[in-house]
PDB file of C-alpha atoms in Angstrom:
ATOM      1  CA  MET Q   1       6.650  11.758  12.867  1.00 74.00           C
ATOM      2  CA  ASN Q   2       6.962   9.951  16.281  1.00 80.00           C
ATOM      3  CA  LEU Q   3       4.720   6.707  16.403  1.00 88.00           C
ATOM      4  CA  GLY Q   4       6.538   4.818  19.111  1.00 88.00           C
ATOM      5  CA  VAL Q   5       8.720   2.579  16.822  1.00 92.00           C
ATOM      6  CA  PRO Q   6      12.510   2.506  16.899  1.00 92.00           C
ATOM      7  CA  PHE Q   7      12.979   3.948  13.485  1.00 93.00           C
ATOM      8  CA  GLU Q   8      12.042   6.836  11.329  1.00 95.00           C
ATOM      9  CA  THR Q   9       8.738   7.381  10.002  1.00 97.00           C
ATOM     10  CA  PHE Q  10       7.547   9.848   7.575  1.00 97.00           C
ATOM     11  CA  ILE Q  11       4.104  10.696   5.746  1.00 98.00           C
ATOM     12  CA  ALA Q  12       4.249  11.420   1.996  1.00 98.00           C
ATOM     13  CA  ASP Q  13       1.483  13.705   0.887  1.00 98.00           C
ATOM     14  CA  SER Q  14       0.361  14.613  -2.490  1.00 98.00           C
ATOM     15  CA  LYS Q  15      -2.653  15.435  -4.587  1.00 98.00           C
ATOM     16  CA  TRP Q  16      -1.937  12.263  -6.443  1.00 98.00           C
ATOM     17  CA  GLY Q  17      -1.423  10.279  -3.079  1.00 98.00           C
ATOM     18  CA  ARG Q  18      -4.748  11.764  -1.773  1.00 98.00           C
ATOM     19  CA  ASP Q  19      -6.536  10.681  -4.786  1.00 98.00           C
ATOM     20  CA  LEU Q  20      -5.197   7.202  -4.770  1.00 98.00           C
ATOM     21  CA  ALA Q  21      -6.400   6.834  -1.028  1.00 98.00           C
ATOM     22  CA  ALA Q  22      -9.767   8.637  -1.647  1.00 98.00           C
ATOM     23  CA  LYS Q  23     -11.104   7.434  -5.237  1.00 98.00           C
ATOM     24  CA  PRO Q  24     -11.288   3.799  -5.839  1.00 98.00           C
ATOM     25  CA  GLU Q  25     -12.479   4.701  -9.084  1.00 98.00           C
ATOM     26  CA  ILE Q  26      -8.852   5.469 -10.202  1.00 98.00           C
ATOM     27  CA  VAL Q  27      -7.770   2.489 -12.077  1.00 98.00           C
ATOM     28  CA  GLY Q  28      -5.892   1.493 -15.223  1.00 97.00           C
ATOM     29  CA  GLU Q  29      -3.468   3.887 -17.028  1.00 97.00           C
ATOM     30  CA  ASP Q  30      -4.701   6.735 -14.651  1.00 98.00           C
ATOM     31  CA  PHE Q  31      -3.703   4.615 -11.579  1.00 98.00           C
ATOM     32  CA  VAL Q  32      -0.213   4.315 -12.853  1.00 98.00           C
ATOM     33  CA  SER Q  33       0.211   7.666 -13.741  1.00 98.00           C
ATOM     34  CA  TYR Q  34      -1.094   8.823 -10.293  1.00 98.00           C
ATOM     35  CA  ASN Q  35       1.432   6.438  -8.777  1.00 98.00           C
ATOM     36  CA  LEU Q  36       4.412   7.588 -10.626  1.00 98.00           C
ATOM     37  CA  ARG Q  37       3.867  11.083  -9.947  1.00 98.00           C
ATOM     38  CA  ALA Q  38       3.277  10.526  -6.141  1.00 98.00           C
ATOM     39  CA  ALA Q  39       6.340   8.543  -6.270  1.00 98.00           C
ATOM     40  CA  LYS Q  40       8.614  11.163  -7.836  1.00 98.00           C
ATOM     41  CA  GLY Q  41       8.280  13.397  -4.714  1.00 97.00           C
ATOM     42  CA  VAL Q  42       9.217  10.361  -2.505  1.00 98.00           C
ATOM     43  CA  ALA Q  43      12.160   9.594  -5.100  1.00 98.00           C
ATOM     44  CA  ALA Q  44      13.480  13.285  -4.409  1.00 98.00           C
ATOM     45  CA  PHE Q  45      13.149  12.817  -0.729  1.00 98.00           C
ATOM     46  CA  LEU Q  46      15.088   9.471  -0.776  1.00 97.00           C
ATOM     47  CA  GLY Q  47      17.586  11.340  -2.763  1.00 96.00           C
ATOM     48  CA  GLU Q  48      18.329  13.268   0.463  1.00 96.00           C
ATOM     49  CA  ILE Q  49      18.417  10.423   3.062  1.00 95.00           C
ATOM     50  CA  LEU Q  50      19.809   7.430   1.224  1.00 96.00           C
ATOM     51  CA  GLU Q  51      23.210   6.316   2.056  1.00 92.00           C
ATOM     52  CA  LYS Q  52      24.830   7.460  -1.167  1.00 90.00           C
ATOM     53  CA  GLU Q  53      27.920   5.572  -1.032  1.00 93.00           C
ATOM     54  CA  LEU Q  54      25.914   2.190  -1.077  1.00 96.00           C
ATOM     55  CA  PRO Q  55      24.184   0.362  -3.854  1.00 97.00           C
ATOM     56  CA  PRO Q  56      20.599   0.318  -3.732  1.00 97.00           C
ATOM     57  CA  VAL Q  57      18.618  -2.782  -4.094  1.00 97.00           C
ATOM     58  CA  PHE Q  58      14.911  -2.629  -4.893  1.00 98.00           C
ATOM     59  CA  LEU Q  59      12.800  -5.599  -3.966  1.00 97.00           C
ATOM     60  CA  HIS Q  60       9.788  -6.138  -5.780  1.00 97.00           C
ATOM     61  CA  VAL Q  61       6.974  -7.744  -4.148  1.00 96.00           C
ATOM     62  CA  LEU Q  62       4.849  -9.518  -6.979  1.00 94.00           C
ATOM     63  CA  ARG Q  63       2.183  -9.097  -7.986  1.00 89.00           C
ATOM     64  CA  ALA Q  64       1.082  -5.984  -6.942  1.00 90.00           C
ATOM     65  CA  SER Q  65       4.024  -3.900  -5.594  1.00 95.00           C
ATOM     66  CA  LYS Q  66       5.361  -2.710  -8.843  1.00 95.00           C
ATOM     67  CA  GLY Q  67       2.081  -0.424  -9.163  1.00 97.00           C
ATOM     68  CA  TYR Q  68       3.566   1.883  -6.560  1.00 98.00           C
ATOM     69  CA  MET Q  69       6.058   3.099  -9.481  1.00 98.00           C
ATOM     70  CA  LEU Q  70       8.819   3.959  -6.841  1.00 98.00           C
ATOM     71  CA  HIS Q  71      11.301   2.135  -8.895  1.00 98.00           C
ATOM     72  CA  GLU Q  72      10.649   3.846 -12.181  1.00 98.00           C
ATOM     73  CA  ALA Q  73      10.805   7.330 -10.211  1.00 98.00           C
ATOM     74  CA  LEU Q  74      14.014   6.389  -8.678  1.00 98.00           C
ATOM     75  CA  ARG Q  75      15.332   5.434 -12.057  1.00 97.00           C
ATOM     76  CA  ALA Q  76      14.041   8.834 -13.453  1.00 97.00           C
ATOM     77  CA  SER Q  77      16.191  10.459 -10.745  1.00 96.00           C
ATOM     78  CA  GLY Q  78      19.351   8.870 -11.710  1.00 95.00           C
ATOM     79  CA  PHE Q  79      19.482   5.788  -9.438  1.00 95.00           C
ATOM     80  CA  LYS Q  80      20.875   2.929 -10.571  1.00 95.00           C
ATOM     81  CA  LEU Q  81      19.040  -0.001  -9.246  1.00 96.00           C
ATOM     82  CA  ALA Q  82      19.934  -3.424  -8.705  1.00 96.00           C
ATOM     83  CA  GLU Q  83      16.619  -5.526  -8.718  1.00 96.00           C
ATOM     84  CA  ALA Q  84      15.330  -8.537  -7.094  1.00 97.00           C
ATOM     85  CA  TRP Q  85      11.784  -9.946  -6.859  1.00 96.00           C
ATOM     86  CA  ILE Q  86       9.736 -12.312  -4.549  1.00 96.00           C
ATOM     87  CA  ARG Q  87       6.279 -13.748  -5.030  1.00 95.00           C
ATOM     88  CA  PRO Q  88       4.545 -14.624  -1.838  1.00 94.00           C
ATOM     89  CA  ARG Q  89       1.277 -15.941  -1.374  1.00 91.00           C
ATOM     90  CA  TYR Q  90      -1.134 -16.530   1.501  1.00 83.00           C
ATOM     91  CA  VAL Q  91      -1.666 -20.257   2.070  1.00 82.00           C
ATOM     92  CA  ALA Q  92      -5.382 -20.155   2.749  1.00 63.00           C
ATOM     93  CA  ARG Q  93      -7.715 -17.123   2.871  1.00 53.00           C
ATOM     94  CA  GLY Q  94     -10.604 -15.582   0.865  1.00 52.00           C
ATOM     95  CA  TYR Q  95     -10.765 -12.294  -0.703  1.00 49.00           C
ATOM     96  CA  GLY Q  96     -10.507  -9.449   2.142  1.00 52.00           C
ATOM     97  CA  ASP Q  97      -9.447 -11.654   4.931  1.00 52.00           C
ATOM     98  CA  HIS Q  98      -6.073 -11.769   6.152  1.00 48.00           C
ATOM     99  CA  THR Q  99      -7.189 -13.362   9.726  1.00 53.00           C
ATOM    100  CA  VAL Q 100      -5.953 -16.756   8.746  1.00 51.00           C
ATOM    101  CA  GLY Q 101      -3.363 -18.410   6.766  1.00 58.00           C
ATOM    102  CA  ASP Q 102       0.307 -18.214   6.581  1.00 87.00           C
ATOM    103  CA  VAL Q 103       2.646 -16.714   4.056  1.00 92.00           C
ATOM    104  CA  GLU Q 104       4.665 -18.578   1.690  1.00 94.00           C
ATOM    105  CA  VAL Q 105       7.273 -17.780  -0.816  1.00 93.00           C
ATOM    106  CA  VAL Q 106       6.386 -19.278  -4.232  1.00 91.00           C
ATOM    107  CA  ALA Q 107       9.066 -17.934  -6.461  1.00 93.00           C
ATOM    108  CA  LYS Q 108      11.821 -15.623  -6.283  1.00 95.00           C
ATOM    109  CA  GLY Q 109      14.707 -14.015  -8.209  1.00 94.00           C
ATOM    110  CA  PHE Q 110      17.867 -12.520  -6.798  1.00 95.00           C
ATOM    111  CA  GLY Q 111      20.411 -13.246  -9.301  1.00 93.00           C
ATOM    112  CA  SER Q 112      20.987  -9.486  -9.948  1.00 92.00           C
ATOM    113  CA  LEU Q 113      22.608  -9.414  -6.611  1.00 93.00           C
ATOM    114  CA  GLU Q 114      25.797 -11.650  -7.569  1.00 92.00           C
ATOM    115  CA  VAL Q 115      27.416  -8.243  -8.793  1.00 92.00           C
ATOM    116  CA  LEU Q 116      27.162  -6.323  -5.353  1.00 94.00           C
ATOM    117  CA  ARG Q 117      29.513  -9.154  -3.417  1.00 90.00           C
ATOM    118  CA  ASP Q 118      32.233  -6.746  -3.093  1.00 91.00           C
ATOM    119  CA  TYR Q 119      30.132  -4.061  -1.682  1.00 93.00           C
ATOM    120  CA  GLY Q 120      29.625  -5.750   1.828  1.00 94.00           C
ATOM    121  CA  GLU Q 121      26.507  -3.228   2.683  1.00 96.00           C
ATOM    122  CA  VAL Q 122      23.578  -2.202   0.534  1.00 97.00           C
ATOM    123  CA  VAL Q 123      20.340  -0.276   0.810  1.00 97.00           C
ATOM    124  CA  LEU Q 124      17.398  -2.203   0.521  1.00 98.00           C
ATOM    125  CA  ILE Q 125      14.138  -0.360  -0.748  1.00 98.00           C
ATOM    126  CA  VAL Q 126      10.714  -1.992  -0.869  1.00 98.00           C
ATOM    127  CA  ALA Q 127       7.465  -0.569  -2.098  1.00 97.00           C
ATOM    128  CA  ASP Q 128       4.402  -2.384  -1.021  1.00 97.00           C
ATOM    129  CA  THR Q 129       0.963  -2.421   0.795  1.00 98.00           C
ATOM    130  CA  VAL Q 130       1.544  -3.215   4.429  1.00 97.00           C
ATOM    131  CA  ALA Q 131      -1.725  -4.294   6.486  1.00 97.00           C
ATOM    132  CA  THR Q 132      -0.819  -7.028   8.945  1.00 96.00           C
ATOM    133  CA  GLY Q 133       2.718  -7.128   8.063  1.00 96.00           C
ATOM    134  CA  ASN Q 134       2.931 -10.689   7.678  1.00 95.00           C
ATOM    135  CA  THR Q 135       3.932 -10.463   3.857  1.00 95.00           C
ATOM    136  CA  LEU Q 136       6.373  -7.873   4.361  1.00 96.00           C
ATOM    137  CA  ALA Q 137       8.095  -9.728   7.341  1.00 95.00           C
ATOM    138  CA  LYS Q 138       8.207 -13.020   5.305  1.00 95.00           C
ATOM    139  CA  CYS Q 139       9.496 -11.069   2.269  1.00 96.00           C
ATOM    140  CA  LEU Q 140      12.293  -9.216   4.155  1.00 96.00           C
ATOM    141  CA  ASP Q 141      13.365 -12.702   5.735  1.00 95.00           C
ATOM    142  CA  GLU Q 142      13.817 -14.158   2.731  1.00 95.00           C
ATOM    143  CA  ALA Q 143      15.659 -11.158   1.046  1.00 96.00           C
ATOM    144  CA  TYR Q 144      18.073 -10.982   4.328  1.00 96.00           C
ATOM    145  CA  ARG Q 145      18.809 -14.618   3.871  1.00 95.00           C
ATOM    146  CA  GLU Q 146      19.545 -14.227  -0.112  1.00 96.00           C
ATOM    147  CA  LEU Q 147      21.743 -11.087   0.927  1.00 96.00           C
ATOM    148  CA  ARG Q 148      23.713 -12.949   3.682  1.00 95.00           C
ATOM    149  CA  ALA Q 149      24.411 -15.843   1.232  1.00 95.00           C
ATOM    150  CA  ARG Q 150      26.169 -13.276  -0.829  1.00 95.00           C
ATOM    151  CA  GLY Q 151      28.062 -11.774   2.083  1.00 95.00           C
ATOM    152  CA  LEU Q 152      25.925  -8.625   2.103  1.00 96.00           C
ATOM    153  CA  ARG Q 153      24.205  -6.694   4.848  1.00 96.00           C
ATOM    154  CA  VAL Q 154      21.355  -4.149   4.895  1.00 97.00           C
ATOM    155  CA  ALA Q 155      22.776  -0.958   6.302  1.00 97.00           C
ATOM    156  CA  GLN Q 156      19.536   0.839   5.379  1.00 97.00           C
ATOM    157  CA  LEU Q 157      15.971  -0.388   4.765  1.00 98.00           C
ATOM    158  CA  VAL Q 158      13.220   1.733   3.231  1.00 98.00           C
ATOM    159  CA  VAL Q 159       9.643   0.881   3.302  1.00 98.00           C
ATOM    160  CA  TYR Q 160       7.106   2.864   1.064  1.00 98.00           C
ATOM    161  CA  GLY Q 161       3.363   2.362   0.318  1.00 98.00           C
ATOM    162  CA  PHE Q 162       0.418   2.327   1.993  1.00 98.00           C
ATOM    163  CA  VAL Q 163       1.001   0.986   5.607  1.00 98.00           C
ATOM    164  CA  SER Q 164      -1.170   0.405   8.680  1.00 98.00           C
ATOM    165  CA  LEU Q 165      -0.007   1.353  12.217  1.00 97.00           C
ATOM    166  CA  GLU Q 166      -0.294  -2.546  13.022  1.00 97.00           C
ATOM    167  CA  GLY Q 167       1.829  -3.209  10.030  1.00 97.00           C
ATOM    168  CA  LEU Q 168       4.288  -0.680  10.922  1.00 97.00           C
ATOM    169  CA  ALA Q 169       4.962  -2.229  14.261  1.00 95.00           C
ATOM    170  CA  ARG Q 170       5.684  -5.413  12.112  1.00 94.00           C
ATOM    171  CA  VAL Q 171       8.456  -3.921  10.260  1.00 95.00           C
ATOM    172  CA  PRO Q 172      11.762  -5.744  11.396  1.00 89.00           C
ATOM    173  CA  HIS Q 173      14.408  -3.402  13.073  1.00 83.00           C
ATOM    174  CA  VAL Q 174      17.422  -5.154  11.636  1.00 81.00           C
ATOM    175  CA  ALA Q 175      19.119  -2.715   9.656  1.00 92.00           C
ATOM    176  CA  LYS Q 176      21.399   0.152  11.085  1.00 92.00           C
ATOM    177  CA  ARG Q 177      18.960   2.465   9.730  1.00 96.00           C
ATOM    178  CA  THR Q 178      15.326   1.976   8.907  1.00 97.00           C
ATOM    179  CA  CYS Q 179      12.744   4.527   7.418  1.00 96.00           C
ATOM    180  CA  VAL Q 180       9.148   3.943   6.505  1.00 98.00           C
ATOM    181  CA  VAL Q 181       7.384   6.361   4.175  1.00 98.00           C
ATOM    182  CA  ALA Q 182       3.435   5.923   4.163  1.00 98.00           C
ATOM    183  CA  LEU Q 183       1.379   7.155   1.641  1.00 98.00           C
ATOM    184  CA  GLU Q 184      -0.983   9.957   3.252  1.00 98.00           C
ATOM    185  CA  ASP Q 185      -1.342   8.359   6.670  1.00 98.00           C
ATOM    186  CA  TYR Q 186      -0.559   5.489   8.800  1.00 98.00           C
ATOM    187  CA  ALA Q 187      -4.063   3.816   8.376  1.00 98.00           C
ATOM    188  CA  ALA Q 188      -6.013   1.734  10.733  1.00 98.00           C
ATOM    189  CA  LEU Q 189      -6.359  -1.965  10.278  1.00 98.00           C
ATOM    190  CA  ALA Q 190     -10.297  -3.337  10.367  1.00 98.00           C
ATOM    191  CA  SER Q 191     -11.046  -6.416  11.972  1.00 97.00           C
ATOM    192  CA  ASN Q 192     -10.744  -8.605   8.887  1.00 96.00           C
ATOM    193  CA  ARG Q 193      -7.008  -7.650   8.807  1.00 96.00           C
ATOM    194  CA  TYR Q 194      -7.411  -6.466   5.247  1.00 96.00           C
ATOM    195  CA  ASP Q 195      -9.223  -3.269   4.911  1.00 98.00           C
ATOM    196  CA  MET Q 196      -7.149  -0.175   5.839  1.00 98.00           C
ATOM    197  CA  PRO Q 197      -9.382   2.918   6.566  1.00 98.00           C
ATOM    198  CA  LEU Q 198      -8.021   6.335   7.161  1.00 98.00           C
ATOM    199  CA  TYR Q 199     -11.087   6.440   9.456  1.00 98.00           C
ATOM    200  CA  GLY Q 200     -14.505   5.346   9.738  1.00 98.00           C
ATOM    201  CA  VAL Q 201     -16.910   2.284  10.946  1.00 98.00           C
ATOM    202  CA  ASP Q 202     -15.151  -1.283  10.941  1.00 98.00           C
ATOM    203  CA  ARG Q 203     -17.613  -3.002   8.014  1.00 98.00           C
ATOM    204  CA  ALA Q 204     -16.485  -6.539   8.811  1.00 97.00           C
ATOM    205  CA  PHE Q 205     -16.886  -6.000  12.553  1.00 97.00           C
ATOM    206  CA  TYR Q 206     -20.372  -4.673  11.860  1.00 97.00           C
ATOM    207  CA  GLU Q 207     -21.372  -7.656   9.781  1.00 96.00           C
ATOM    208  CA  LEU Q 208     -20.151 -10.106  12.306  1.00 95.00           C
ATOM    209  CA  ARG Q 209     -21.431  -8.633  15.388  1.00 96.00           C
ATOM    210  CA  GLY Q 210     -24.078  -6.095  14.386  1.00 96.00           C
ATOM    211  CA  GLU Q 211     -22.230  -3.466  16.313  1.00 97.00           C
ATOM    212  CA  VAL Q 212     -20.835  -0.146  15.163  1.00 98.00           C
ATOM    213  CA  ARG Q 213     -17.078  -0.159  16.045  1.00 98.00           C
ATOM    214  CA  SER Q 214     -15.198   3.177  14.993  1.00 98.00           C
ATOM    215  CA  VAL Q 215     -11.648   2.975  13.922  1.00 98.00           C
ATOM    216  CA  GLY Q 216      -8.891   5.667  12.680  1.00 98.00           C
ATOM    217  CA  GLY Q 217      -5.462   5.812  11.694  1.00 98.00           C
ATOM    218  CA  VAL Q 218      -2.785   8.660  12.346  1.00 98.00           C
ATOM    219  CA  THR Q 219      -2.123  11.645   9.955  1.00 98.00           C
ATOM    220  CA  LEU Q 220      -1.285  15.277  10.054  1.00 97.00           C
ATOM    221  CA  LEU Q 221      -4.308  17.608  10.401  1.00 98.00           C
ATOM    222  CA  GLU Q 222      -3.502  19.167   7.348  1.00 98.00           C
ATOM    223  CA  ILE Q 223      -3.767  16.016   5.257  1.00 98.00           C
ATOM    224  CA  PHE Q 224      -6.745  14.900   7.094  1.00 98.00           C
ATOM    225  CA  GLU Q 225      -8.505  17.827   6.265  1.00 98.00           C
ATOM    226  CA  LYS Q 226      -7.831  17.732   2.736  1.00 98.00           C
ATOM    227  CA  LEU Q 227      -8.405  13.844   2.436  1.00 98.00           C
ATOM    228  CA  ALA Q 228     -11.637  14.003   4.533  1.00 97.00           C
ATOM    229  CA  CYS Q 229     -13.277  16.409   1.759  1.00 97.00           C
ATOM    230  CA  GLU Q 230     -13.476  13.494  -0.827  1.00 98.00           C
ATOM    231  CA  TYR Q 231     -12.807  10.118   1.033  1.00 98.00           C
ATOM    232  CA  ALA Q 232     -15.694   7.979   2.365  1.00 98.00           C
ATOM    233  CA  PRO Q 233     -15.282   7.044   5.838  1.00 98.00           C
ATOM    234  CA  GLY Q 234     -14.530   3.499   6.245  1.00 98.00           C
ATOM    235  CA  MET Q 235     -13.507   2.554   2.702  1.00 98.00           C
ATOM    236  CA  ASP Q 236      -9.963   0.569   2.254  1.00 98.00           C
ATOM    237  CA  GLN Q 237      -7.646   3.298   0.806  1.00 98.00           C
ATOM    238  CA  PRO Q 238      -5.461   0.952  -1.338  1.00 98.00           C
ATOM    239  CA  GLY Q 239      -8.471  -1.276  -2.254  1.00 97.00           C
ATOM    240  CA  ASP Q 240      -7.448  -4.471  -4.473  1.00 96.00           C
ATOM    241  CA  TRP Q 241      -3.996  -2.812  -5.332  1.00 97.00           C
ATOM    242  CA  SER Q 242      -3.363  -5.643  -8.096  1.00 95.00           C
ATOM    243  CA  GLU Q 243      -6.607  -5.637  -9.840  1.00 96.00           C
ATOM    244  CA  ARG Q 244      -6.470  -1.697 -10.058  1.00 97.00           C
ATOM    245  CA  GLN Q 245      -3.397  -2.216 -12.397  1.00 96.00           C
ATOM    246  CA  PRO Q 246      -3.762  -2.499 -16.095  1.00 95.00           C
ATOM    247  CA  LEU Q 247      -0.835  -5.136 -16.035  1.00 93.00           C
ATOM    248  CA  LEU Q 248       0.846  -7.025 -13.264  1.00 92.00           C
ATOM    249  CA  GLU Q 249       4.215  -8.800 -13.607  1.00 85.00           C
ATOM    250  CA  SER Q 250       3.967 -12.212 -11.955  1.00 79.00           C
ATOM    251  CA  GLU Q 251       6.363 -15.266 -11.872  1.00 80.00           C
ATOM    252  CA  SER Q 252       4.960 -16.472 -15.113  1.00 78.00           C
ATOM    253  CA  GLY Q 253       4.921 -13.319 -16.967  1.00 83.00           C
ATOM    254  CA  LEU Q 254       2.563 -10.269 -17.390  1.00 87.00           C
ATOM    255  CA  GLU Q 255      -1.036 -10.628 -16.416  1.00 92.00           C
ATOM    256  CA  ALA Q 256      -4.085  -8.272 -16.841  1.00 93.00           C
ATOM    257  CA  GLY Q 257      -5.703  -6.776 -13.468  1.00 94.00           C
ATOM    258  CA  ASN Q 258      -9.233  -7.480 -13.035  1.00 96.00           C
ATOM    259  CA  MET Q 259     -10.245  -3.545 -12.669  1.00 97.00           C
ATOM    260  CA  LYS Q 260     -13.949  -4.453 -13.282  1.00 96.00           C
ATOM    261  CA  LEU Q 261     -13.733  -6.816 -10.285  1.00 97.00           C
ATOM    262  CA  HIS Q 262     -12.117  -3.907  -8.146  1.00 97.00           C
ATOM    263  CA  LEU Q 263     -14.479  -1.483  -9.137  1.00 98.00           C
ATOM    264  CA  GLU Q 264     -17.537  -3.958  -8.230  1.00 98.00           C
ATOM    265  CA  ARG Q 265     -16.092  -4.747  -4.723  1.00 98.00           C
ATOM    266  CA  SER Q 266     -15.601  -0.912  -4.121  1.00 98.00           C
ATOM    267  CA  LEU Q 267     -19.065  -0.103  -4.933  1.00 98.00           C
ATOM    268  CA  GLU Q 268     -20.377  -2.956  -2.680  1.00 98.00           C
ATOM    269  CA  ALA Q 269     -18.246  -1.673   0.168  1.00 98.00           C
ATOM    270  CA  LEU Q 270     -19.332   1.973  -0.377  1.00 98.00           C
ATOM    271  CA  ARG Q 271     -23.046   1.354  -0.302  1.00 98.00           C
ATOM    272  CA  SER Q 272     -22.758  -1.052   2.695  1.00 98.00           C
ATOM    273  CA  LEU Q 273     -20.416   1.745   4.647  1.00 98.00           C
ATOM    274  CA  LYS Q 274     -22.988   4.500   3.854  1.00 98.00           C
ATOM    275  CA  VAL Q 275     -25.658   2.641   5.563  1.00 98.00           C
ATOM    276  CA  ILE Q 276     -23.654   1.605   8.521  1.00 98.00           C
ATOM    277  CA  THR Q 277     -21.853   5.125   9.034  1.00 98.00           C
ATOM    278  CA  ARG Q 278     -25.074   6.862   9.600  1.00 98.00           C
ATOM    279  CA  LYS Q 279     -25.374   4.633  12.673  1.00 98.00           C
ATOM    280  CA  ALA Q 280     -22.149   6.098  13.977  1.00 98.00           C
ATOM    281  CA  PRO Q 281     -22.010   8.886  16.649  1.00 97.00           C
ATOM    282  CA  TRP Q 282     -19.633  11.131  14.690  1.00 98.00           C
ATOM    283  CA  PHE Q 283     -21.784  10.792  11.363  1.00 98.00           C
ATOM    284  CA  LYS Q 284     -22.345  14.264   9.676  1.00 98.00           C
ATOM    285  CA  GLN Q 285     -24.709  15.111   7.038  1.00 97.00           C
ATOM    286  CA  TRP Q 286     -21.868  16.204   4.709  1.00 97.00           C
ATOM    287  CA  MET Q 287     -20.645  12.725   4.474  1.00 98.00           C
ATOM    288  CA  GLU Q 288     -23.756  11.824   2.436  1.00 98.00           C
ATOM    289  CA  GLU Q 289     -22.365  13.903  -0.282  1.00 98.00           C
ATOM    290  CA  ILE Q 290     -19.001  12.060  -0.301  1.00 98.00           C
ATOM    291  CA  PHE Q 291     -20.572   8.700  -0.687  1.00 98.00           C
ATOM    292  CA  ALA Q 292     -22.922   9.973  -3.334  1.00 98.00           C
ATOM    293  CA  GLU Q 293     -19.839  11.578  -5.314  1.00 98.00           C
ATOM    294  CA  ARG Q 294     -17.846   8.279  -4.640  1.00 98.00           C
ATOM    295  CA  GLU Q 295     -20.568   6.185  -6.112  1.00 98.00           C
ATOM    296  CA  ALA Q 296     -21.332   8.394  -9.088  1.00 98.00           C
ATOM    297  CA  SER Q 297     -17.863   8.174  -9.918  1.00 98.00           C
ATOM    298  CA  LEU Q 298     -17.514   4.364  -9.651  1.00 98.00           C
ATOM    299  CA  LEU Q 299     -20.573   3.903 -11.679  1.00 98.00           C
ATOM    300  CA  ALA Q 300     -19.175   6.287 -14.249  1.00 97.00           C
ATOM    301  CA  LYS Q 301     -15.928   4.258 -14.319  1.00 97.00           C
ATOM    302  CA  MET Q 302     -17.560   1.007 -14.543  1.00 96.00           C
ATOM    303  CA  GLY Q 303     -19.585   2.226 -17.527  1.00 94.00           C
ATOM    304  CA  GLU Q 304     -16.397   3.325 -19.142  1.00 91.00           C
ATOM    305  CA  GLN Q 305     -14.770  -0.282 -18.369  1.00 84.00           C
ATOM    306  CA  SER Q 306     -17.731  -1.925 -19.974  1.00 78.00           C
ATOM    307  CA  GLY Q 307     -17.827   0.071 -23.231  1.00 69.00           C
ATOM    308  CA  HIS Q 308     -14.253  -0.668 -24.051  1.00 59.00           C
TER     309      HIS Q 308
END
């Protein structure tokens, strides 16, 4: 796919990826399972395009990125990964707002790279949600510095996850070969610099200005046709990726994801978008059915969670 960037771009499409993008009610163990199934197809694809003579280094961006399960899918495919991790954090921001605040690295672990000193070059793989691209740029800058300190260069960079068009443009072109594999689409980025819709109204813009502003990402027609049947326009596709997970690995150990909070926020956004979307010139009556279906599914999942 040619998106005007100086590297290769691909879209990974699967039933599991479409469900993750369209259905915020998928949380917990289902979330892990769906991600692993989606990642297995990506691992098979990477097996064809990765530089086979070079060691693969997998960079985990804590807390959320392990939820993409690409590292597990690669290991299951026979890859022997050297794993490093980094813990970035926005210095100052509120939930759902990346308009202000710088990214800082609060902890990191690159000790496993010591055994690779004799190779000279490596393949670097990162799985993460790329909205503005600020976090990815900071993490890659830190990773390149750690690699250089060990006499290593990145011959090939692979980025996988939900990726916005703006985030794609921020991927640094410093490796000999770079490729980005996006789940289902290259999303739009809403004005809060956080929400990543496939298409729809910009809810943050409407709440700020009272004006209906439409946004849209890029995907293949056959993917859009399948996604549009279940995706409520304007919804953030990755949602709160951290909180959708049953367990998260942080620099201080394992933490439980707050699935209840994710579901509540998703329901609030869905109900708000349902009202705003009716004002859009492209609104169609069949979209009401999708909003109703997603609302019923979220309420059902919230009922399950409260029953535990």
